PDB file of C-alpha atoms in Angstrom:
ATOM      1  CA  MET A   1       0.000   0.000   0.000  1.00  0.00           C
ATOM      2  CA  LYS A   2       2.848   2.397   0.843  1.00  0.00           C
ATOM      3  CA  GLN A   3       4.502   1.689  -2.525  1.00  0.00           C
ATOM      4  CA  VAL A   4       1.239   2.422  -4.335  1.00  0.00           C
ATOM      5  CA  PHE A   5       0.928   5.763  -2.466  1.00  0.00           C
ATOM      6  CA  VAL A   6       4.503   6.782  -3.404  1.00  0.00           C
ATOM      7  CA  PHE A   7       3.818   5.818  -7.021  1.00  0.00           C
ATOM      8  CA  LEU A   8       0.682   7.998  -7.099  1.00  0.00           C
ATOM      9  CA  VAL A   9       2.562  10.948  -5.622  1.00  0.00           C
ATOM     10  CA  LEU A  10       5.309  10.635  -8.233  1.00  0.00           C
ATOM     11  CA  MET A  11       2.751  10.416 -11.001  1.00  0.00           C
ATOM     12  CA  ASN A  12       1.072  13.544  -9.663  1.00  0.00           C
ATOM     13  CA  VAL A  13       4.397  15.438  -9.626  1.00  0.00           C
ATOM     14  CA  VAL A  14       5.160  14.326 -13.174  1.00  0.00           C
ATOM     15  CA  ALA A  15       1.699  15.378 -14.290  1.00  0.00           C
ATOM     16  CA  CYS A  16       2.121  18.809 -12.673  1.00  0.00           C
ATOM     17  CA  THR A  17       5.535  19.203 -14.256  1.00  0.00           C
ATOM     18  CA  LYS A  18       4.172  18.399 -17.696  1.00  0.00           C
ATOM     19  CA  SER A  19       1.249  20.771 -17.255  1.00  0.00           C
ATOM     20  CA  ASN A  20       3.636  23.582 -16.357  1.00  0.00           C
ATOM     21  CA  ASP A  21       6.196  22.654 -19.021  1.00  0.00           C
ATOM     22  CA  LYS A  22       4.704  25.073 -21.560  1.00  0.00           C
ATOM     23  CA  ALA A  23       6.036  28.488 -22.452  1.00  0.00           C
ATOM     24  CA  ASP A  24       3.866  31.575 -22.068  1.00  0.00           C
ATOM     25  CA  GLY A  25       4.703  32.847 -25.535  1.00  0.00           C
ATOM     26  CA  TYR A  26       6.344  31.776 -28.772  1.00  0.00           C
ATOM     27  CA  GLY A  27       7.940  33.928 -31.429  1.00  0.00           C
ATOM     28  CA  ASN A  28      11.038  34.868 -33.396  1.00  0.00           C
ATOM     29  CA  PHE A  29      13.945  37.236 -32.885  1.00  0.00           C
ATOM     30  CA  GLU A  30      14.128  40.395 -34.949  1.00  0.00           C
ATOM     31  CA  ALA A  31      16.266  43.522 -35.176  1.00  0.00           C
ATOM     32  CA  THR A  32      15.951  46.920 -36.799  1.00  0.00           C
ATOM     33  CA  GLU A  33      17.477  46.473 -40.238  1.00  0.00           C
ATOM     34  CA  VAL A  34      18.678  49.606 -42.058  1.00  0.00           C
ATOM     35  CA  THR A  35      19.538  49.719 -45.746  1.00  0.00           C
ATOM     36  CA  ILE A  36      22.362  52.183 -46.460  1.00  0.00           C
ATOM     37  CA  SER A  37      22.075  53.766 -49.908  1.00  0.00           C
ATOM     38  CA  ALA A  38      24.377  55.882 -52.050  1.00  0.00           C
ATOM     39  CA  GLU A  39      24.013  59.666 -51.798  1.00  0.00           C
ATOM     40  CA  ALA A  40      25.965  60.406 -54.991  1.00  0.00           C
ATOM     41  CA  ASN A  41      26.450  59.213 -58.553  1.00  0.00           C
ATOM     42  CA  GLY A  42      29.649  57.711 -59.910  1.00  0.00           C
ATOM     43  CA  LYS A  43      32.155  54.907 -59.744  1.00  0.00           C
ATOM     44  CA  ILE A  44      32.860  53.329 -56.368  1.00  0.00           C
ATOM     45  CA  GLU A  45      36.596  53.772 -55.808  1.00  0.00           C
ATOM     46  CA  PHE A  46      36.762  51.418 -52.824  1.00  0.00           C
ATOM     47  CA  LEU A  47      34.359  49.668 -50.459  1.00  0.00           C
ATOM     48  CA  ASN A  48      35.796  48.013 -47.331  1.00  0.00           C
ATOM     49  CA  LEU A  49      32.817  45.863 -46.510  1.00  0.00           C
ATOM     50  CA  LYS A  50      32.212  42.187 -45.692  1.00  0.00           C
ATOM     51  CA  GLU A  51      29.016  40.414 -44.774  1.00  0.00           C
ATOM     52  CA  GLY A  52      29.031  39.464 -41.115  1.00  0.00           C
ATOM     53  CA  ALA A  53      31.559  42.151 -40.208  1.00  0.00           C
ATOM     54  CA  THR A  54      30.856  44.529 -37.332  1.00  0.00           C
ATOM     55  CA  LEU A  55      31.216  48.207 -38.229  1.00  0.00           C
ATOM     56  CA  ALA A  56      31.879  51.052 -35.823  1.00  0.00           C
ATOM     57  CA  PRO A  57      29.795  54.249 -36.033  1.00  0.00           C
ATOM     58  CA  ASN A  58      30.959  57.164 -38.226  1.00  0.00           C
ATOM     59  CA  THR A  59      33.503  54.953 -40.010  1.00  0.00           C
ATOM     60  CA  LEU A  60      34.604  55.668 -43.601  1.00  0.00           C
ATOM     61  CA  ILE A  61      34.068  52.416 -45.503  1.00  0.00           C
ATOM     62  CA  GLY A  62      33.962  53.587 -49.112  1.00  0.00           C
ATOM     63  CA  LEU A  63      34.338  56.426 -51.613  1.00  0.00           C
ATOM     64  CA  ILE A  64      32.490  57.425 -54.772  1.00  0.00           C
ATOM     65  CA  ASP A  65      34.518  59.193 -57.483  1.00  0.00           C
ATOM     66  CA  THR A  66      34.615  62.996 -56.979  1.00  0.00           C
ATOM     67  CA  THR A  67      36.648  64.041 -60.052  1.00  0.00           C
ATOM     68  CA  GLN A  68      33.855  65.857 -61.898  1.00  0.00           C
ATOM     69  CA  LEU A  69      32.725  67.594 -58.728  1.00  0.00           C
ATOM     70  CA  TYR A  70      36.305  68.751 -58.114  1.00  0.00           C
ATOM     71  CA  PHE A  71      36.540  70.281 -61.597  1.00  0.00           C
ATOM     72  CA  SER A  72      33.195  72.034 -61.161  1.00  0.00           C
ATOM     73  CA  LYS A  73      34.368  73.485 -57.867  1.00  0.00           C
ATOM     74  CA  GLN A  74      37.614  74.781 -59.405  1.00  0.00           C
ATOM     75  CA  GLN A  75      35.639  76.416 -62.209  1.00  0.00           C
ATOM     76  CA  LEU A  76      33.449  78.240 -59.691  1.00  0.00           C
ATOM     77  CA  ILE A  77      36.486  79.377 -57.708  1.00  0.00           C
ATOM     78  CA  ALA A  78      37.985  80.855 -60.893  1.00  0.00           C
ATOM     79  CA  SER A  79      34.722  82.641 -61.698  1.00  0.00           C
ATOM     80  CA  LYS A  80      34.605  84.033 -58.190  1.00  0.00           C
ATOM     81  CA  SER A  81      38.113  85.451 -58.550  1.00  0.00           C
ATOM     82  CA  THR A  82      37.161  87.196 -61.812  1.00  0.00           C
ATOM     83  CA  ILE A  83      34.057  88.747 -60.295  1.00  0.00           C
ATOM     84  CA  ALA A  84      35.907  89.725 -57.130  1.00  0.00           C
ATOM     85  CA  SER A  85      38.426  91.660 -59.255  1.00  0.00           C
ATOM     86  CA  LYS A  86      35.547  93.807 -60.553  1.00  0.00           C
ATOM     87  CA  SER A  87      34.653  94.599 -56.984  1.00  0.00           C
ATOM     88  CA  GLN A  88      38.231  95.680 -56.331  1.00  0.00           C
ATOM     89  CA  ASN A  89      37.984  98.177 -59.205  1.00  0.00           C
ATOM     90  CA  VAL A  90      34.813  99.605 -57.706  1.00  0.00           C
ATOM     91  CA  LEU A  91      36.461  99.895 -54.316  1.00  0.00           C
ATOM     92  CA  SER A  92      39.425 101.708 -55.872  1.00  0.00           C
ATOM     93  CA  GLN A  93      37.105 104.239 -57.516  1.00  0.00           C
ATOM     94  CA  THR A  94      35.340 104.737 -54.210  1.00  0.00           C
ATOM     95  CA  ALA A  95      38.650 105.339 -52.435  1.00  0.00           C
ATOM     96  CA  VAL A  96      39.681 107.993 -55.002  1.00  0.00           C
ATOM     97  CA  LEU A  97      36.366 109.801 -54.700  1.00  0.00           C
ATOM     98  CA  LYS A  98      36.563 109.750 -50.905  1.00  0.00           C
ATOM     99  CA  GLU A  99      40.007 111.366 -51.035  1.00  0.00           C
ATOM    100  CA  GLN A 100      38.672 114.057 -53.370  1.00  0.00           C
ATOM    101  CA  LEU A 101      35.746 114.616 -51.019  1.00  0.00           C
ATOM    102  CA  LYS A 102      38.108 114.942 -48.064  1.00  0.00           C
ATOM    103  CA  THR A 103      40.064 117.706 -49.821  1.00  0.00           C
ATOM    104  CA  THR A 104      36.903 119.420 -50.986  1.00  0.00           C
ATOM    105  CA  LEU A 105      35.464 119.461 -47.460  1.00  0.00           C
ATOM    106  CA  ILE A 106      38.601 121.246 -46.256  1.00  0.00           C
ATOM    107  CA  ASP A 107      38.153 123.868 -49.008  1.00  0.00           C
ATOM    108  CA  GLN A 108      34.466 124.142 -48.112  1.00  0.00           C
ATOM    109  CA  LYS A 109      35.245 124.905 -44.488  1.00  0.00           C
ATOM    110  CA  ARG A 110      37.884 127.499 -45.421  1.00  0.00           C
ATOM    111  CA  ILE A 111      35.571 129.305 -47.872  1.00  0.00           C
ATOM    112  CA  GLN A 112      32.731 129.313 -45.352  1.00  0.00           C
ATOM    113  CA  ASN A 113      35.042 130.919 -42.786  1.00  0.00           C
ATOM    114  CA  MET A 114      36.158 133.497 -45.359  1.00  0.00           C
ATOM    115  CA  PHE A 115      32.551 134.197 -46.257  1.00  0.00           C
ATOM    116  CA  ALA A 116      31.769 134.801 -42.591  1.00  0.00           C
ATOM    117  CA  GLU A 117      34.519 137.452 -42.558  1.00  0.00           C
ATOM    118  CA  ASN A 118      33.316 138.947 -45.894  1.00  0.00           C
ATOM    119  CA  ALA A 119      36.507 137.664 -47.576  1.00  0.00           C
ATOM    120  CA  ALA A 120      34.629 135.344 -50.003  1.00  0.00           C
ATOM    121  CA  THR A 121      31.556 135.700 -52.168  1.00  0.00           C
ATOM    122  CA  LYS A 122      28.250 133.816 -52.019  1.00  0.00           C
ATOM    123  CA  ARG A 123      29.025 132.379 -55.419  1.00  0.00           C
ATOM    124  CA  GLN A 124      32.221 130.769 -54.130  1.00  0.00           C
ATOM    125  CA  VAL A 125      30.282 129.205 -51.247  1.00  0.00           C
ATOM    126  CA  ASP A 126      27.667 127.842 -53.640  1.00  0.00           C
ATOM    127  CA  GLU A 127      30.301 126.392 -55.960  1.00  0.00           C
ATOM    128  CA  ILE A 128      32.166 124.558 -53.184  1.00  0.00           C
ATOM    129  CA  ASN A 129      28.889 123.208 -51.741  1.00  0.00           C
ATOM    130  CA  GLY A 130      27.988 121.963 -55.201  1.00  0.00           C
ATOM    131  CA  LYS A 131      31.290 120.123 -55.540  1.00  0.00           C
ATOM    132  CA  VAL A 132      30.712 118.394 -52.177  1.00  0.00           C
ATOM    133  CA  ASN A 133      27.231 117.283 -53.246  1.00  0.00           C
ATOM    134  CA  VAL A 134      28.485 115.966 -56.596  1.00  0.00           C
ATOM    135  CA  LEU A 135      31.226 113.903 -54.946  1.00  0.00           C
ATOM    136  CA  ASN A 136      28.736 112.412 -52.443  1.00  0.00           C
ATOM    137  CA  GLU A 137      26.429 111.409 -55.292  1.00  0.00           C
ATOM    138  CA  GLN A 138      29.317 109.868 -57.230  1.00  0.00           C
ATOM    139  CA  ILE A 139      30.306 107.793 -54.204  1.00  0.00           C
ATOM    140  CA  LYS A 140      26.709 106.554 -53.841  1.00  0.00           C
ATOM    141  CA  SER A 141      26.591 105.688 -57.540  1.00  0.00           C
ATOM    142  CA  VAL A 142      29.805 103.678 -57.380  1.00  0.00           C
ATOM    143  CA  LYS A 143      28.584 101.801 -54.293  1.00  0.00           C
ATOM    144  CA  THR A 144      25.395 100.767 -56.123  1.00  0.00           C
ATOM    145  CA  GLN A 145      27.597  99.245 -58.839  1.00  0.00           C
ATOM    146  CA  ASP A 146      29.314  97.127 -56.171  1.00  0.00           C
ATOM    147  CA  ALA A 147      26.061  95.661 -54.802  1.00  0.00           C
ATOM    148  CA  PRO A 148      25.237  93.304 -57.746  1.00  0.00           C
ATOM    149  CA  ILE A 149      28.877  92.201 -57.848  1.00  0.00           C
ATOM    150  CA  ASN A 150      28.726  91.223 -54.164  1.00  0.00           C
ATOM    151  CA  ASN A 151      25.444  89.380 -54.749  1.00  0.00           C
ATOM    152  CA  GLU A 152      27.036  87.444 -57.610  1.00  0.00           C
ATOM    153  CA  VAL A 153      29.962  86.481 -55.378  1.00  0.00           C
ATOM    154  CA  LYS A 154      27.535  85.283 -52.692  1.00  0.00           C
ATOM    155  CA  SER A 155      25.692  83.201 -55.279  1.00  0.00           C
ATOM    156  CA  ILE A 156      28.949  81.509 -56.303  1.00  0.00           C
ATOM    157  CA  ASP A 157      29.779  80.882 -52.634  1.00  0.00           C
ATOM    158  CA  VAL A 158      26.462  79.057 -52.267  1.00  0.00           C
ATOM    159  CA  GLN A 159      27.231  76.932 -55.345  1.00  0.00           C
ATOM    160  CA  ILE A 160      30.656  76.072 -53.934  1.00  0.00           C
ATOM    161  CA  GLU A 161      29.095  75.031 -50.604  1.00  0.00           C
ATOM    162  CA  LYS A 162      26.617  72.887 -52.521  1.00  0.00           C
ATOM    163  CA  ILE A 163      29.459  71.093 -54.308  1.00  0.00           C
ATOM    164  CA  ASN A 164      31.323  70.700 -51.001  1.00  0.00           C
ATOM    165  CA  ASP A 165      28.239  68.962 -49.616  1.00  0.00           C
ATOM    166  CA  GLN A 166      28.066  66.697 -52.677  1.00  0.00           C
ATOM    167  CA  ILE A 167      31.762  65.822 -52.273  1.00  0.00           C
ATOM    168  CA  LYS A 168      31.166  65.057 -48.598  1.00  0.00           C
ATOM    169  CA  LYS A 169      28.314  62.711 -49.526  1.00  0.00           C
ATOM    170  CA  CYS A 170      30.656  60.806 -51.828  1.00  0.00           C
ATOM    171  CA  ASN A 171      32.246  59.464 -48.653  1.00  0.00           C
ATOM    172  CA  ILE A 172      30.348  56.333 -47.634  1.00  0.00           C
ATOM    173  CA  ILE A 173      30.078  56.661 -43.847  1.00  0.00           C
ATOM    174  CA  ASN A 174      28.613  53.914 -41.705  1.00  0.00           C
ATOM    175  CA  PRO A 175      26.023  55.683 -39.482  1.00  0.00           C
ATOM    176  CA  PHE A 176      25.902  53.434 -36.410  1.00  0.00           C
ATOM    177  CA  GLN A 177      27.461  50.332 -34.885  1.00  0.00           C
ATOM    178  CA  GLY A 178      26.074  47.142 -36.314  1.00  0.00           C
ATOM    179  CA  THR A 179      26.644  43.931 -38.221  1.00  0.00           C
ATOM    180  CA  VAL A 180      26.557  43.818 -42.028  1.00  0.00           C
ATOM    181  CA  LEU A 181      23.681  41.552 -43.032  1.00  0.00           C
ATOM    182  CA  ALA A 182      23.925  41.895 -46.817  1.00  0.00           C
ATOM    183  CA  LYS A 183      26.187  43.566 -49.378  1.00  0.00           C
ATOM    184  CA  TYR A 184      24.615  44.734 -52.630  1.00  0.00           C
ATOM    185  CA  THR A 185      27.520  46.226 -54.583  1.00  0.00           C
ATOM    186  CA  GLU A 186      31.287  45.986 -55.077  1.00  0.00           C
ATOM    187  CA  ALA A 187      34.192  48.359 -55.674  1.00  0.00           C
ATOM    188  CA  ASN A 188      34.615  49.634 -59.293  1.00  0.00           C
ATOM    189  CA  GLU A 189      30.880  49.377 -59.931  1.00  0.00           C
ATOM    190  CA  VAL A 190      28.944  52.503 -60.920  1.00  0.00           C
ATOM    191  CA  THR A 191      26.283  53.528 -58.437  1.00  0.00           C
ATOM    192  CA  SER A 192      23.596  56.195 -58.393  1.00  0.00           C
ATOM    193  CA  PHE A 193      21.739  58.277 -55.825  1.00  0.00           C
ATOM    194  CA  GLY A 194      19.440  56.107 -53.709  1.00  0.00           C
ATOM    195  CA  LYS A 195      20.902  52.782 -54.856  1.00  0.00           C
ATOM    196  CA  PRO A 196      21.262  50.321 -51.919  1.00  0.00           C
ATOM    197  CA  LEU A 197      24.849  49.564 -50.933  1.00  0.00           C
ATOM    198  CA  TYR A 198      24.460  47.301 -47.900  1.00  0.00           C
ATOM    199  CA  LYS A 199      22.123  46.341 -45.058  1.00  0.00           C
ATOM    200  CA  ILE A 200      23.131  46.659 -41.419  1.00  0.00           C
ATOM    201  CA  ALA A 201      21.540  45.963 -38.044  1.00  0.00           C
ATOM    202  CA  ASP A 202      22.581  46.349 -34.434  1.00  0.00           C
ATOM    203  CA  ILE A 203      22.273  42.819 -33.055  1.00  0.00           C
ATOM    204  CA  THR A 204      23.972  43.426 -29.706  1.00  0.00           C
ATOM    205  CA  GLU A 205      20.448  43.557 -28.320  1.00  0.00           C
ATOM    206  CA  MET A 206      17.754  41.502 -30.013  1.00  0.00           C
ATOM    207  CA  THR A 207      13.993  41.844 -29.897  1.00  0.00           C
ATOM    208  CA  LEU A 208      11.833  38.761 -29.432  1.00  0.00           C
ATOM    209  CA  ARG A 209       8.315  39.271 -30.761  1.00  0.00           C
ATOM    210  CA  VAL A 210       5.891  36.837 -29.152  1.00  0.00           C
ATOM    211  CA  TYR A 211       2.121  36.533 -29.037  1.00  0.00           C
ATOM    212  CA  ILE A 212       0.029  35.958 -25.951  1.00  0.00           C
ATOM    213  CA  SER A 213      -3.666  35.441 -25.299  1.00  0.00           C
ATOM    214  CA  GLU A 214      -5.984  37.964 -23.668  1.00  0.00           C
ATOM    215  CA  LYS A 215      -5.997  35.899 -20.477  1.00  0.00           C
ATOM    216  CA  GLN A 216      -2.231  36.375 -20.108  1.00  0.00           C
ATOM    217  CA  LEU A 217      -2.331  40.189 -20.380  1.00  0.00           C
ATOM    218  CA  ASN A 218      -2.843  40.709 -16.654  1.00  0.00           C
ATOM    219  CA  GLN A 219       0.347  38.739 -15.961  1.00  0.00           C
ATOM    220  CA  ILE A 220       2.736  41.081 -17.791  1.00  0.00           C
ATOM    221  CA  LYS A 221       3.622  44.771 -17.991  1.00  0.00           C
ATOM    222  CA  VAL A 222       6.248  46.919 -19.694  1.00  0.00           C
ATOM    223  CA  GLY A 223       9.584  46.701 -17.878  1.00  0.00           C
ATOM    224  CA  GLN A 224       8.829  43.289 -16.421  1.00  0.00           C
ATOM    225  CA  LYS A 225      11.632  40.710 -16.316  1.00  0.00           C
ATOM    226  CA  VAL A 226      11.011  37.414 -18.128  1.00  0.00           C
ATOM    227  CA  THR A 227      13.029  34.402 -19.219  1.00  0.00           C
ATOM    228  CA  VAL A 228      13.719  33.709 -22.890  1.00  0.00           C
ATOM    229  CA  LYS A 229      14.709  30.220 -24.018  1.00  0.00           C
ATOM    230  CA  ILE A 230      16.150  28.912 -27.266  1.00  0.00           C
ATOM    231  CA  ASP A 231      16.909  25.390 -28.442  1.00  0.00           C
ATOM    232  CA  ALA A 232      20.392  24.091 -27.648  1.00  0.00           C
ATOM    233  CA  GLN A 233      22.223  20.815 -28.310  1.00  0.00           C
ATOM    234  CA  GLU A 234      21.296  19.093 -25.047  1.00  0.00           C
ATOM    235  CA  ASP A 235      18.808  21.367 -23.295  1.00  0.00           C
ATOM    236  CA  MET A 236      17.220  24.775 -23.784  1.00  0.00           C
ATOM    237  CA  LYS A 237      19.446  27.824 -23.232  1.00  0.00           C
ATOM    238  CA  SER A 238      18.015  30.631 -21.098  1.00  0.00           C
ATOM    239  CA  TYR A 239      18.463  34.413 -21.327  1.00  0.00           C
ATOM    240  CA  PRO A 240      17.127  37.218 -19.151  1.00  0.00           C
ATOM    241  CA  GLY A 241      14.718  39.473 -21.000  1.00  0.00           C
ATOM    242  CA  THR A 242      12.728  42.643 -20.406  1.00  0.00           C
ATOM    243  CA  ILE A 243       9.304  43.396 -21.860  1.00  0.00           C
ATOM    244  CA  SER A 244       9.645  46.646 -23.827  1.00  0.00           C
ATOM    245  CA  TRP A 245       6.292  46.880 -25.620  1.00  0.00           C
ATOM    246  CA  ILE A 246       2.780  45.419 -25.474  1.00  0.00           C
ATOM    247  CA  ALA A 247       0.336  45.869 -28.340  1.00  0.00           C
ATOM    248  CA  SER A 248      -2.706  47.999 -27.550  1.00  0.00           C
ATOM    249  CA  SER A 249      -4.992  46.053 -29.887  1.00  0.00           C
ATOM    250  CA  ALA A 250      -5.497  42.401 -30.698  1.00  0.00           C
ATOM    251  CA  GLU A 251      -4.711  40.665 -33.982  1.00  0.00           C
ATOM    252  CA  PHE A 252      -5.173  37.227 -35.469  1.00  0.00           C
ATOM    253  CA  THR A 253      -2.446  34.788 -34.518  1.00  0.00           C
ATOM    254  CA  PRO A 254       0.238  34.721 -37.257  1.00  0.00           C
ATOM    255  CA  LYS A 255       0.655  31.560 -39.307  1.00  0.00           C
ATOM    256  CA  ILE A 256       3.889  30.638 -37.550  1.00  0.00           C
ATOM    257  CA  ILE A 257       1.747  29.409 -34.632  1.00  0.00           C
ATOM    258  CA  GLN A 258       1.288  25.681 -35.142  1.00  0.00           C
ATOM    259  CA  THR A 259      -2.377  24.591 -35.006  1.00  0.00           C
ATOM    260  CA  LYS A 260      -5.373  25.834 -36.980  1.00  0.00           C
ATOM    261  CA  GLU A 261      -7.321  26.417 -33.764  1.00  0.00           C
ATOM    262  CA  GLU A 262      -4.570  28.674 -32.374  1.00  0.00           C
ATOM    263  CA  ARG A 263      -4.436  30.670 -35.605  1.00  0.00           C
ATOM    264  CA  ALA A 264      -8.122  31.464 -35.299  1.00  0.00           C
ATOM    265  CA  ASN A 265      -7.680  33.099 -31.906  1.00  0.00           C
ATOM    266  CA  LEU A 266      -7.021  36.764 -31.262  1.00  0.00           C
ATOM    267  CA  VAL A 267      -3.702  37.480 -29.586  1.00  0.00           C
ATOM    268  CA  TYR A 268      -1.571  40.440 -28.507  1.00  0.00           C
ATOM    269  CA  ALA A 269       1.961  41.053 -29.746  1.00  0.00           C
ATOM    270  CA  VAL A 270       4.680  41.577 -27.134  1.00  0.00           C
ATOM    271  CA  LYS A 271       8.305  42.638 -27.619  1.00  0.00           C
ATOM    272  CA  VAL A 272      11.049  41.427 -25.296  1.00  0.00           C
ATOM    273  CA  LYS A 273      14.547  42.934 -25.284  1.00  0.00           C
ATOM    274  CA  VAL A 274      17.354  40.368 -24.892  1.00  0.00           C
ATOM    275  CA  LYS A 275      21.122  40.945 -24.720  1.00  0.00           C
ATOM    276  CA  ASN A 276      22.827  38.942 -27.461  1.00  0.00           C
ATOM    277  CA  ASP A 277      25.880  36.852 -26.554  1.00  0.00           C
ATOM    278  CA  GLY A 278      26.449  36.021 -30.210  1.00  0.00           C
ATOM    279  CA  SER A 279      24.172  32.997 -30.330  1.00  0.00           C
ATOM    280  CA  LEU A 280      20.952  34.831 -31.183  1.00  0.00           C
ATOM    281  CA  LYS A 281      20.163  35.344 -34.857  1.00  0.00           C
ATOM    282  CA  ILE A 282      17.463  37.212 -36.739  1.00  0.00           C
ATOM    283  CA  GLY A 283      14.502  34.917 -37.384  1.00  0.00           C
ATOM    284  CA  MET A 284      15.519  32.358 -34.742  1.00  0.00           C
ATOM    285  CA  PRO A 285      12.517  30.885 -32.848  1.00  0.00           C
ATOM    286  CA  ALA A 286      12.372  31.296 -29.079  1.00  0.00           C
ATOM    287  CA  GLU A 287      10.066  31.004 -26.091  1.00  0.00           C
ATOM    288  CA  MET A 288       9.068  33.490 -23.411  1.00  0.00           C
ATOM    289  CA  TRP A 289       8.538  32.280 -19.861  1.00  0.00           C
ATOM    290  CA  ILE A 290       6.918  34.631 -17.360  1.00  0.00           C
ATOM    291  CA  GLN A 291       8.808  34.470 -14.064  1.00  0.00           C
TER     292      GLN A 291
END
C-alpha cells in the first residue's frame, strides 16, 4: 500500500511538471534592419565591406569618385576670382572719390570761414557746396555698382558650398554600430543616388516578438523581467529578457503558430529585449517564460 501511495505521488508530480512545461509565448527574434544607400552618382573607388563584419559608427568604408565635382568646384572658384576683381575696381574708384571729397570738405570749411569774414563771395560758397554734393552722389553711384557684384559672389559661394556637400556625400560613412547583413555592390561598380549599398543591423540587443492570449495580459507589464529560451544541443538555453512593448490592440495569430485552432484566436503582440551573446540570430525561434 505504501509503494502504491509513493507511485501515485510521483505520477502527480510528473503530471504537474508536464502541465507547467509550456512556455507563455512563442515567437522569433528580430532587429531593426537599415539599408544604407548611395548619396551620390559615380564609380565606387573602394568599399571596405564584408558580410558578417561589425562596423563602428561614423567609419569611412567607401568612396564614390569625386573628379567631376572637383573640376566644377575649381571652375566656380575661378569665376569668383574674376568677379571679385571687378569689386576691387569699384572699391578703388570709391577710395579715389573719398580722397577728393576729403580735400573738398577742407576747401568748403575754409571758404565758409572766409565768407563769414566777408573775404569770399556767395558764389564761391555755392560752388564749393555743389562740388561736395556731386562727390557724395558719385560715391553713392559707385557703391550701387558694387552691390550686384557682391550678390554674384555670394551666389557663387552658395554653389561652392553645394558642391562641397556633394563631395562630402561621396564618402560612404557607416552611421551606427552594427553587423553587415547583406552587401549589394562591389568596388569599381557605378552607383547612383538612392541605390542600396548594404544592409546593417545592431544585433547586440535583439527583440523577441511573441504573441500571448488575452488571459495572459494581466500577468505582464512593460519593464517586467522574463526568461527567454532557445533550443540548444542538449537542453534549452536561457536568457534574461525585459518586456519593452505590449500591443494595444489584438490581432489574429500569425501563421507561424502551429495549429489551426490557435491561428483562429485573437492574440496580442509583445516585444522582449534580450542581450545577445552572439548565439541569437534574426529569425531564430524562441520562447518566453513569465517568471
